[in-house]
Coordinates of C-alpha atoms in Angstrom, one line a residue:
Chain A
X6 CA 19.9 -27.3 7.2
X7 CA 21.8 -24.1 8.0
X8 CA 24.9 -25.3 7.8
X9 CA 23.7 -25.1 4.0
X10 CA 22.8 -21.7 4.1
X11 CA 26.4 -20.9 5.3
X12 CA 28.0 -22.8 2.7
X13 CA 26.0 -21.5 0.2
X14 CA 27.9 -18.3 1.2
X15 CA 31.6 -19.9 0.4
X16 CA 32.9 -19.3 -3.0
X17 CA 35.2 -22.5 -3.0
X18 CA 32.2 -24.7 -1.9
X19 CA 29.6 -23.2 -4.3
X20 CA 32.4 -22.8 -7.5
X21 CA 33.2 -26.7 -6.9
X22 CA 29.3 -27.6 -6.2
X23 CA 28.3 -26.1 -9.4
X24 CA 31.0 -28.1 -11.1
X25 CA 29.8 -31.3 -10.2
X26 CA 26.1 -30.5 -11.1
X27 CA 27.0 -29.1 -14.6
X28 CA 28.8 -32.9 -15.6
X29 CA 25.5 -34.1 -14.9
X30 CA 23.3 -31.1 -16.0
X31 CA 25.4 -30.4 -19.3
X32 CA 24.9 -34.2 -21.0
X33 CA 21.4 -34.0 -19.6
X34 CA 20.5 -30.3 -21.3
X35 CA 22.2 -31.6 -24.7
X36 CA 20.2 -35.1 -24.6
X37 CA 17.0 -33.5 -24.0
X38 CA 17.6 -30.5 -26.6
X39 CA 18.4 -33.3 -29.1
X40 CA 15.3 -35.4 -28.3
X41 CA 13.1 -32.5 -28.0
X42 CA 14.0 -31.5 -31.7
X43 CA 14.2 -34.4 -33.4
X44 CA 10.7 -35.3 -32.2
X45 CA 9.2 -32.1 -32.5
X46 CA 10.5 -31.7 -36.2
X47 CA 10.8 -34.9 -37.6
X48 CA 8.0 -37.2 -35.6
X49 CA 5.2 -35.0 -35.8
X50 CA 2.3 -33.9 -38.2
X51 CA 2.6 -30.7 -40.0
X52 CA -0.1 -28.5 -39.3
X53 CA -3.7 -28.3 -40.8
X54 CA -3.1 -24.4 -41.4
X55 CA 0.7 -23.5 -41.2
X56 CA 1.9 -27.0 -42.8
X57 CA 5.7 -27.1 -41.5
X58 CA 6.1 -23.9 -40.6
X59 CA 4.6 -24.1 -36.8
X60 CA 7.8 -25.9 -36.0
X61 CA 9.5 -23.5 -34.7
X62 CA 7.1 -23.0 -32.3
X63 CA 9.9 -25.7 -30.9
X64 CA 11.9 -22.8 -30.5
X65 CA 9.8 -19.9 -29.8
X66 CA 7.2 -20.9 -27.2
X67 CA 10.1 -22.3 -24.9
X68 CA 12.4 -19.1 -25.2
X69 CA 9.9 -17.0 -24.6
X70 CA 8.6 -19.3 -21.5
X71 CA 11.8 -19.4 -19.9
X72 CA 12.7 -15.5 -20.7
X73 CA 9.7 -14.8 -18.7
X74 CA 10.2 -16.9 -15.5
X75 CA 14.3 -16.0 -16.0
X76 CA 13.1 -12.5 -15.1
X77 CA 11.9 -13.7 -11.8
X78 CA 14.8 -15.7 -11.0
X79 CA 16.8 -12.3 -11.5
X80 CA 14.2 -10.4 -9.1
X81 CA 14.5 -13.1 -6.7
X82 CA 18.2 -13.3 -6.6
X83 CA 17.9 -9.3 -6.5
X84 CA 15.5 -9.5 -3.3
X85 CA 17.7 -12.2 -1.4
X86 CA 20.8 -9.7 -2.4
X87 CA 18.5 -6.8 -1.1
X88 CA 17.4 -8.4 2.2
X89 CA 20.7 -10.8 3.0
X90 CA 23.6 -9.1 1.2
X91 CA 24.4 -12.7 0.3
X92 CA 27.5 -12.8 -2.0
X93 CA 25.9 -16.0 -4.3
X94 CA 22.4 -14.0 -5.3
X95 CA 24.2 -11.0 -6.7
X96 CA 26.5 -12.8 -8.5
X97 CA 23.3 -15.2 -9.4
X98 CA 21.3 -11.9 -10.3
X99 CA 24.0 -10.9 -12.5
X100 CA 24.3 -14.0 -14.5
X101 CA 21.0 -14.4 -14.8
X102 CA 20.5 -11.2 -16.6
X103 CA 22.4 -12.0 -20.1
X104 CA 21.0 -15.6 -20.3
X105 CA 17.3 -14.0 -20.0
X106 CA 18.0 -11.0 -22.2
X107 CA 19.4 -13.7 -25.0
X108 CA 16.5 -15.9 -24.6
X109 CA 13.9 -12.7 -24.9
X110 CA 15.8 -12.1 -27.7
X111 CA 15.4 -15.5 -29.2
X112 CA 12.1 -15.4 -29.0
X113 CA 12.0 -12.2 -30.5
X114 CA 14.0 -13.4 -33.8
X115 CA 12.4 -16.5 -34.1
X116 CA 8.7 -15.1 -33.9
X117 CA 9.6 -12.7 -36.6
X118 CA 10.8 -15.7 -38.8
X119 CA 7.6 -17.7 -37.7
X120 CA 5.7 -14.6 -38.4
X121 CA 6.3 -14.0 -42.3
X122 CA 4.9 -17.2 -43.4
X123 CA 1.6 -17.3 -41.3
X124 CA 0.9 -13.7 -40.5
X125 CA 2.6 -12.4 -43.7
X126 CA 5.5 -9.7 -42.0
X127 CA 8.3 -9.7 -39.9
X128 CA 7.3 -7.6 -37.3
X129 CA 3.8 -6.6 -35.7
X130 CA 3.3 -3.9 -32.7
X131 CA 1.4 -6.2 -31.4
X132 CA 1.2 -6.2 -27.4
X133 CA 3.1 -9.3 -26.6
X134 CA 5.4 -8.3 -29.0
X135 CA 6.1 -5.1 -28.2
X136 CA 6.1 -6.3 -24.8
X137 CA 8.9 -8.6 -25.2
X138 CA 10.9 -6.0 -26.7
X139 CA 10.3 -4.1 -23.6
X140 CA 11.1 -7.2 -21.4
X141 CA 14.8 -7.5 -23.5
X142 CA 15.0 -3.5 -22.2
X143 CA 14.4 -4.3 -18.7
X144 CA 17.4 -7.1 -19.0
X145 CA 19.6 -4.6 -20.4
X146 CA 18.6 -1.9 -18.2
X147 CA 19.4 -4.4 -15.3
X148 CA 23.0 -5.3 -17.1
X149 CA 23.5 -1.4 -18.0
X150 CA 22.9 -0.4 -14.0
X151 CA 25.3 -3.0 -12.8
X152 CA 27.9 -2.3 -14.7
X153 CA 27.4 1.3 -14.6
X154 CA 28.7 1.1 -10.6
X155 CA 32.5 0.4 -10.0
X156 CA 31.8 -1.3 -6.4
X157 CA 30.1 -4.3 -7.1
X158 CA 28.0 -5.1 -3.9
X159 CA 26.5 -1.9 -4.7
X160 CA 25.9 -2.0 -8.0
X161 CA 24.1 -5.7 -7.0
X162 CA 21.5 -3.9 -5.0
X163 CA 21.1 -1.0 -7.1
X164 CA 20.5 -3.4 -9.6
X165 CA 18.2 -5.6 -7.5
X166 CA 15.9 -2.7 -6.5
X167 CA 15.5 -2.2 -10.4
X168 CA 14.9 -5.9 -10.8
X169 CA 12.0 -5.9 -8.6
X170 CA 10.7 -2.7 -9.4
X171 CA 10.1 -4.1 -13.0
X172 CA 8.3 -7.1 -11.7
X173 CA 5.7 -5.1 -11.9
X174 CA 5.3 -4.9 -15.9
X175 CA 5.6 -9.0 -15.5
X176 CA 2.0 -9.8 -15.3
X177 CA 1.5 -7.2 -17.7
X178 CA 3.6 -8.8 -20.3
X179 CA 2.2 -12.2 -19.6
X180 CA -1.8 -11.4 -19.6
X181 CA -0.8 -8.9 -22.4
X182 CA -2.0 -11.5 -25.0
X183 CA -5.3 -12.5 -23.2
X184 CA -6.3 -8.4 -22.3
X185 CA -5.6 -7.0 -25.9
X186 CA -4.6 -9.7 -29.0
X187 CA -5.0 -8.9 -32.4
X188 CA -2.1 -10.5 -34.4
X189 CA -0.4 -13.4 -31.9
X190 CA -3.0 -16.1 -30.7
X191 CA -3.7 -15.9 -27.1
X192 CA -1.9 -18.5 -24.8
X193 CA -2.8 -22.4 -26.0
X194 CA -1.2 -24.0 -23.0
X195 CA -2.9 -23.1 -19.1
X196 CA -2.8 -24.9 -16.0
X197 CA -6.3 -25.1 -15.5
X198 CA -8.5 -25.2 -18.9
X199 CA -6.1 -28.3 -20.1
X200 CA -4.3 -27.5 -23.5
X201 CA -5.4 -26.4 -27.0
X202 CA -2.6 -27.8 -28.7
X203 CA -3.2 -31.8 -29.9
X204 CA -1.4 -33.8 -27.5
X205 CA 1.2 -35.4 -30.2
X206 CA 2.7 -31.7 -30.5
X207 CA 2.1 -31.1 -27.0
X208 CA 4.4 -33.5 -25.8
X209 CA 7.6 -32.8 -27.8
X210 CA 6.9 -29.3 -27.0
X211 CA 6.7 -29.6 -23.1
X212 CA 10.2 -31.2 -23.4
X213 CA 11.3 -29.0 -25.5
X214 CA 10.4 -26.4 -22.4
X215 CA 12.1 -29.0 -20.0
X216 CA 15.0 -28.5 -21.7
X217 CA 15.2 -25.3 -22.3
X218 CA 14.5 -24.6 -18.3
X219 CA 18.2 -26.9 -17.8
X220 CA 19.7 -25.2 -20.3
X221 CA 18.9 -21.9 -18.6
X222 CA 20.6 -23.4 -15.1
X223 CA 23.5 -24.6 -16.6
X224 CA 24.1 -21.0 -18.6
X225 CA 23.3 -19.4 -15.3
X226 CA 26.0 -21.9 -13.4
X227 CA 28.5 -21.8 -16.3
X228 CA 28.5 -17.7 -15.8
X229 CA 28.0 -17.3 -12.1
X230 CA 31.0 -20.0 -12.2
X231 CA 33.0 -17.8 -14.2
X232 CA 32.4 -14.4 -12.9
X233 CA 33.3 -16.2 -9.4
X234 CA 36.5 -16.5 -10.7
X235 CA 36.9 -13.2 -11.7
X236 CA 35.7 -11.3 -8.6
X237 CA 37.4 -13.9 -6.4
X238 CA 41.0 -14.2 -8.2
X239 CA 42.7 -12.7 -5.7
X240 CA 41.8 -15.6 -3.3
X241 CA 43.9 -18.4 -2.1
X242 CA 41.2 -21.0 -3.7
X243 CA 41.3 -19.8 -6.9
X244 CA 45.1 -19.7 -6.7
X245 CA 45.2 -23.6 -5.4
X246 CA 42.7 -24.2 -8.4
X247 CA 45.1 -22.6 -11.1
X248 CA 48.0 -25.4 -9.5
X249 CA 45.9 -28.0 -9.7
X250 CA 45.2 -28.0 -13.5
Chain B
X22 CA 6.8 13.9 9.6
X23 CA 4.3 16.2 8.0
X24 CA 5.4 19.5 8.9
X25 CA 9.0 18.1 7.9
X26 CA 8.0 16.8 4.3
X27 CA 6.0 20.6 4.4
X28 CA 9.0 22.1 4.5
X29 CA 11.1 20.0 2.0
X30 CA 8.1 20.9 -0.4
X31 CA 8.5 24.7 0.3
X32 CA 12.1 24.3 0.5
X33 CA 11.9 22.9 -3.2
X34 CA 8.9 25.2 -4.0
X35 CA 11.5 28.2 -3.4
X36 CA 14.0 26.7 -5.4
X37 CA 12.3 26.1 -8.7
X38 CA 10.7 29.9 -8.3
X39 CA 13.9 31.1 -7.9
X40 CA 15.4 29.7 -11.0
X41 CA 12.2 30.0 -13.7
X42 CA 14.2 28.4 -16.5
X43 CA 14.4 25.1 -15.0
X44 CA 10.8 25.8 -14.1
X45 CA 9.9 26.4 -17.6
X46 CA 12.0 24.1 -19.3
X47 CA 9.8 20.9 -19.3
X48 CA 6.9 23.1 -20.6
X49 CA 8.6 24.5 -23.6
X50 CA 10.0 20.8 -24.6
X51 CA 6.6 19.9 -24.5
X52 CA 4.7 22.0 -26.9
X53 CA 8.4 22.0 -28.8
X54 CA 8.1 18.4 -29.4
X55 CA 4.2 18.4 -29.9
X56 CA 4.9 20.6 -32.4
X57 CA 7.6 17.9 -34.5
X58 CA 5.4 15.7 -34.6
X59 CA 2.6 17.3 -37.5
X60 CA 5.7 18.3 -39.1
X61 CA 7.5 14.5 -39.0
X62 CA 3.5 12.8 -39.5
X63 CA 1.9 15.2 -41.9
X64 CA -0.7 18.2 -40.7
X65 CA -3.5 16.0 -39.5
X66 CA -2.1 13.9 -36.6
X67 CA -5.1 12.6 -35.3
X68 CA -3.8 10.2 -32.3
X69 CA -4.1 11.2 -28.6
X70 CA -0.7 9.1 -28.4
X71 CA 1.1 11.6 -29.3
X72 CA 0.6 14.0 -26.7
X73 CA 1.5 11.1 -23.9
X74 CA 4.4 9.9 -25.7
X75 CA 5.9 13.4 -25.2
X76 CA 4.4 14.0 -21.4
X77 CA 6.7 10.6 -20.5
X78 CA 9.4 11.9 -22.2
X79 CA 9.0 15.5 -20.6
X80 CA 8.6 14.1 -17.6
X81 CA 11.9 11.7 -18.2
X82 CA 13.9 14.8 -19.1
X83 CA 13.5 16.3 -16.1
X84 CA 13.6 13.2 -13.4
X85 CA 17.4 13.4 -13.2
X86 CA 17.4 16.9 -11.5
X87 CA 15.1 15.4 -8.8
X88 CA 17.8 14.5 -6.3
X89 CA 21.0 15.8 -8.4
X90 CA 21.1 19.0 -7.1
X91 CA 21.0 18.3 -3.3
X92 CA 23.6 14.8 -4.1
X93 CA 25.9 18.0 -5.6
X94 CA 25.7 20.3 -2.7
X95 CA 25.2 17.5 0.2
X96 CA 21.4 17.9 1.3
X97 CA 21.0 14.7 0.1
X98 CA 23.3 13.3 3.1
X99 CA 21.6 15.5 5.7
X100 CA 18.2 14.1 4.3
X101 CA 19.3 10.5 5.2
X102 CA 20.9 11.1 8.5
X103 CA 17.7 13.1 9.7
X104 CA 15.5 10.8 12.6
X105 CA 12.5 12.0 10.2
X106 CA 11.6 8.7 8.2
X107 CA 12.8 8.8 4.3
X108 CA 9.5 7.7 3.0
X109 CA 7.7 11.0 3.6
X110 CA 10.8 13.1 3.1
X111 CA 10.8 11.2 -0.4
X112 CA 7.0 11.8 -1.5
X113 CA 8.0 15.4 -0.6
X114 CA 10.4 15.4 -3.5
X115 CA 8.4 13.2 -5.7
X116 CA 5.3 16.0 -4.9
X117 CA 7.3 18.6 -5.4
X118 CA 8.8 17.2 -8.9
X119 CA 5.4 16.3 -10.1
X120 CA 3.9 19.8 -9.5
X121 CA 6.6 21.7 -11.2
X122 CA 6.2 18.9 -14.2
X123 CA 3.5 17.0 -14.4
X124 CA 0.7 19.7 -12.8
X125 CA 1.8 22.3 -15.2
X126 CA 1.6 19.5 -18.3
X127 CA -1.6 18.5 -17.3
X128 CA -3.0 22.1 -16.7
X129 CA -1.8 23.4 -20.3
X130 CA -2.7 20.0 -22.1
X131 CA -6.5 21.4 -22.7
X132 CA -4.9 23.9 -25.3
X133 CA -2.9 20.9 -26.6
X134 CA -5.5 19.0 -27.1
X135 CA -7.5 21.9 -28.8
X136 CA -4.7 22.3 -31.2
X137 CA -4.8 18.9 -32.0
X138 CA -8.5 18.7 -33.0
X139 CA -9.3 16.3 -30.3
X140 CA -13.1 16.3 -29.6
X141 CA -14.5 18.2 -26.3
X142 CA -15.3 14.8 -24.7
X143 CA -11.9 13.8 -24.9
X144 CA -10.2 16.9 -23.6
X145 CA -11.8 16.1 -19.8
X146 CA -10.5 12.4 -20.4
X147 CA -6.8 13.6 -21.5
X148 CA -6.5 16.5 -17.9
X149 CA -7.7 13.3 -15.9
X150 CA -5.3 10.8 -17.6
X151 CA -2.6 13.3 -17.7
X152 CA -2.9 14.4 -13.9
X153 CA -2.8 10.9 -12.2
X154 CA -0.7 9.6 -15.4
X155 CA 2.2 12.3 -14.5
X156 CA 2.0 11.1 -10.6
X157 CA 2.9 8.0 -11.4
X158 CA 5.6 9.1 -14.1
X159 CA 7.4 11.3 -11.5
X160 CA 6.8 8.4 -8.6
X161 CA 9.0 6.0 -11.6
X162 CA 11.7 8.4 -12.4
X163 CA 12.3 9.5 -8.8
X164 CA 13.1 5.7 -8.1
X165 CA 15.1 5.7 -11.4
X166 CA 17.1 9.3 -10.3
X167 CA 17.7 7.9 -7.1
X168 CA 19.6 4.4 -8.3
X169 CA 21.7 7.1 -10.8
X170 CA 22.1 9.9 -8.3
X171 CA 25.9 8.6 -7.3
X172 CA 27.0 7.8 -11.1
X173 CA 28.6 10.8 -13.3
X174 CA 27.1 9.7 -16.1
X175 CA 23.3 8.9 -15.3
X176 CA 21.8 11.0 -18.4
X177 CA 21.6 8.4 -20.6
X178 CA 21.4 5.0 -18.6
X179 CA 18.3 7.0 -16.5
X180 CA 15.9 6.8 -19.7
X181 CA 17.5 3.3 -20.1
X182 CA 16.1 2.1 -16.7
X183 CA 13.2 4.2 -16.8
X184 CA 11.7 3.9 -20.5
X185 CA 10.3 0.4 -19.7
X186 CA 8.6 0.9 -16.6
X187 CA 6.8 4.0 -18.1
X188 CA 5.3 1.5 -20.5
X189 CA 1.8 0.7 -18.5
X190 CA 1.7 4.2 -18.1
X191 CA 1.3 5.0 -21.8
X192 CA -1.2 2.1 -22.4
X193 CA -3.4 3.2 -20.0
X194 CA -3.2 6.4 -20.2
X195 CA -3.7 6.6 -23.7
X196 CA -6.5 4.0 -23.4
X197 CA -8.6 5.8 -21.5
X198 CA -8.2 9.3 -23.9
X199 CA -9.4 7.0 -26.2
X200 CA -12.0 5.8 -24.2
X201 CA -13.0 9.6 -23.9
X202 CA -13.0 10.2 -27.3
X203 CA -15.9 7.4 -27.7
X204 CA -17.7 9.4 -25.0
X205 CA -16.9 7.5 -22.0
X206 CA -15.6 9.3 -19.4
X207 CA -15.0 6.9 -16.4
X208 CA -13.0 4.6 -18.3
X209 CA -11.9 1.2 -17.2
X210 CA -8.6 2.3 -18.2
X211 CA -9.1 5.1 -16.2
X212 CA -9.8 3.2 -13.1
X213 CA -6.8 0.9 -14.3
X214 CA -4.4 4.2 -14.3
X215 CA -5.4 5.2 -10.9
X216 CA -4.9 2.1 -9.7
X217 CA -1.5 2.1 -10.5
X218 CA -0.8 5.9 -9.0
X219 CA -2.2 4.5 -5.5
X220 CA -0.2 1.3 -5.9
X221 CA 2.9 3.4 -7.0
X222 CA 2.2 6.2 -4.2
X223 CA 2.4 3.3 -1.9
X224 CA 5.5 1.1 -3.1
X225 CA 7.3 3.6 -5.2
X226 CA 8.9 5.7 -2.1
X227 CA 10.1 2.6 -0.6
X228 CA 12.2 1.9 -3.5
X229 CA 13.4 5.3 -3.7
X230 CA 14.5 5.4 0.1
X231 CA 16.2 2.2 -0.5
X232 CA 17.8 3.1 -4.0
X233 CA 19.0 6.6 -2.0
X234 CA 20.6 4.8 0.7
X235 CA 22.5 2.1 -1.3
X236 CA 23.8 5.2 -3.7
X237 CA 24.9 7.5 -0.9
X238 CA 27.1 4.5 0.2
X239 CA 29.8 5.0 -1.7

């Protein structure tokens, strides 16, 4: 068990580990995104109301899902950075952070296209919208810190301190639609009162968030892969890496 | 602990009173800016918002001096190598900024509010807000100066960092004038606000120690 905390540590180990699960996580992400959208736009009923415009729903709901739990993944990584100066969570932290602030920001676009045929105008100041924008800020503000200090390892923590201090507007963000709605419909999907959404949309929609969640890891391994690379090309793997190929 | 933070309060007390410009400065921007806004909106701006939008940015403006001065001249490094633990040393500073900002803004608001045409109800509601409102503002930014107190260029990335996390602030701040405006004092917005002052009071000096040491690393 610890000996895979320690090798969690080694940039050789985790660069070559992350390789092997993206050939399997790649095909996987692509074969479920392609599934999850043909079903969702092809196989299913249009809707009562919105008639074929709710399908991007297939989109939105997902991006915004997964921008939301990305934060945490970022705080997380921030915390273990914080508490274990472990080399992997900052470089986790900071690939995290452009993956969640695209995917805030896909949500964004796409519920301003999903908002002029149903609600009649691009944009609303609604409170889960406006929150959303303010989550995207919190991603750049994250991105901005980091790359605002010239020695990494310090601008991880810096950064992680900022991550979890913005945990805070989280749950904010996320009950903002239940507290004070006016415009956007308050959350159809919870763990506990079973689903408002009929169960032939339901399903396509829940893998569309399955695949979005693996498309999220393999963005985060793709970059923290990279950046390895680039903090690390100094080293003697990286060196017997660039022979190899 | 006390009688050390005492003295870091006095010690900054001193400072500001010996340089009333800096002392005055978030005061003028705010009636300054109070004043753009009838002139941007038309004479009859009616919303309470207005008046916290500028108090967060008045208090923003001035968050960067928190620590800058003492990183410049090397208190800041004396503060961290003192056996005197940093959260209490921190709240000092945080106190200290929040009565030379936020006590003043809150204490002159009444006129503000009068200028504004806000009802008398209201006027109780926007001192309250404003006074445990401004606590928390100064508790965010000192976090926010602490993680830029090392970088040259912190101005702009500070409102960057900070802008966000102000964002409960305003709701419930401005909630709860509302709330006064209906005739209800004791909002729940109210209770909501100081909530999150006795949360932030709690947390927020942690994260500033932390932020203070990881920039005074370099």
């Amino acid at each position: 068990m610890w000996t895979f905390f320690h090798k969690l540590g080694s940039p050789p180990w985790f660069y070559s580990i992350a390789g092997r699960i993206l050939q399997w996580l790649l095909p996987l992400t692509l074969l479920l995104l392609a599934t999850g959208c043909i079903w969702g736009l092809l196989f299913t009923a249009p809707d009562f109301r919105q008639g074929n415009s709710y399908r991007i729903m297939y989109v939105h709901v997902p991006a915004a899902v997964v921008a939301l739990a990305g934060y945490y993944v970022m705080a997380i990584a921030g915390a273990i950075c914080l508490i274990w100066k472990m080399k992997m969570a900052e470089i986790a932290m900071r690939a995290t952070a452009p993956v969640g602030a695209f995917l805030t920001l896909t949500a964004l676009v796409t519920g301003a296209i999903w908002g002029k045929p149903t609600w009649g105008t691009w944009w609303v100041w609604d409170a889960r919208t406006t929150s959303m924008l303010i989550l995207f800020f919190l991603y750049i503000g994250v991105i901005a810190l980091y790359e605002a200090y010239e020695d990494k390892s310090i601008a991880s923590r810096a950064a992680g301190i900022l991550g979890l201090v913005g945990t805070v507007n989280i749950p904010i963000i996320y009950k903002s639609v239940d507290w004070w709605y006016s415009l956007h419909q308050p959350a159809s999907i919870t763990f506990t009162g079973g689903s408002a959404i009929e169960s032939s949309m339901l399903y396509p929609l829940l893998l569309m968030i399955t695949a979005f969640y693996s498309l999220f890891a393999s963005c985060v391994l793709c970059n923290m892969r990279v950046s390895l690379i680039k903090r690390e090309w100094r080293a003697s793997w990286v060196r017997a890496l660039v022979k190899e190929d | 602990m006390f009688e050390y933070a005492q003295r870091i309060i006095k010690r900054q007390f001193v400072l500001a009173f010996r340089s009333p410009t800096e002392f005055a400065t978030p005061i003028a921007f705010f009636i300054l800016v109070l004043a753009l806004f009838p002139l941007g909106f038309g004479p009859v701006v009616k919303s309470s918002g207005a008046i916290w939008i500028v108090a967060l940015l008045a208090s923003l403006l001035s968050s960067d001096r928190i620590f800058r001065q003492d990183y410049d001249d090397g208190s800041l490094d004396q503060l961290l190598i003192a056996p005197q633990p940093l959260f209490g040393s921190s709240l000092a500073y945080i106190f200290a900024h929040w009565s030379q900002t936020g006590l003043p803004l809150a204490l002159i608001s009444p006129l503000i509010a009068l200028m504004f045409d806000l009802p008398a109800s209201a006027i109780l509601a926007l001192v309250i807000s404003l006074l445990v409102g401004t606590v928390v503002l100064s508790l965010i930014g000192a976090i926010g100066a602490a993680l830029t107190v090392g970088l040259r260029k912190g101005g702009a990335l500070i409102s960057l960092i900070i802008l966000p996390l102000y964002v409960p602030v305003l709701i419930f701040g401005k909630a709860s004038v509302d709330a006064g405006i209906q005739g209800s004092l004791l909002s729940p917005s109210l209770a909501l606000l100081s909530a999150l002052a006795c949360g932030a009071i709690a947390l927020a000096p942690i994260a500033v120690g932390a932020a203070l040491r990881i920039s005074m690393e370099i």
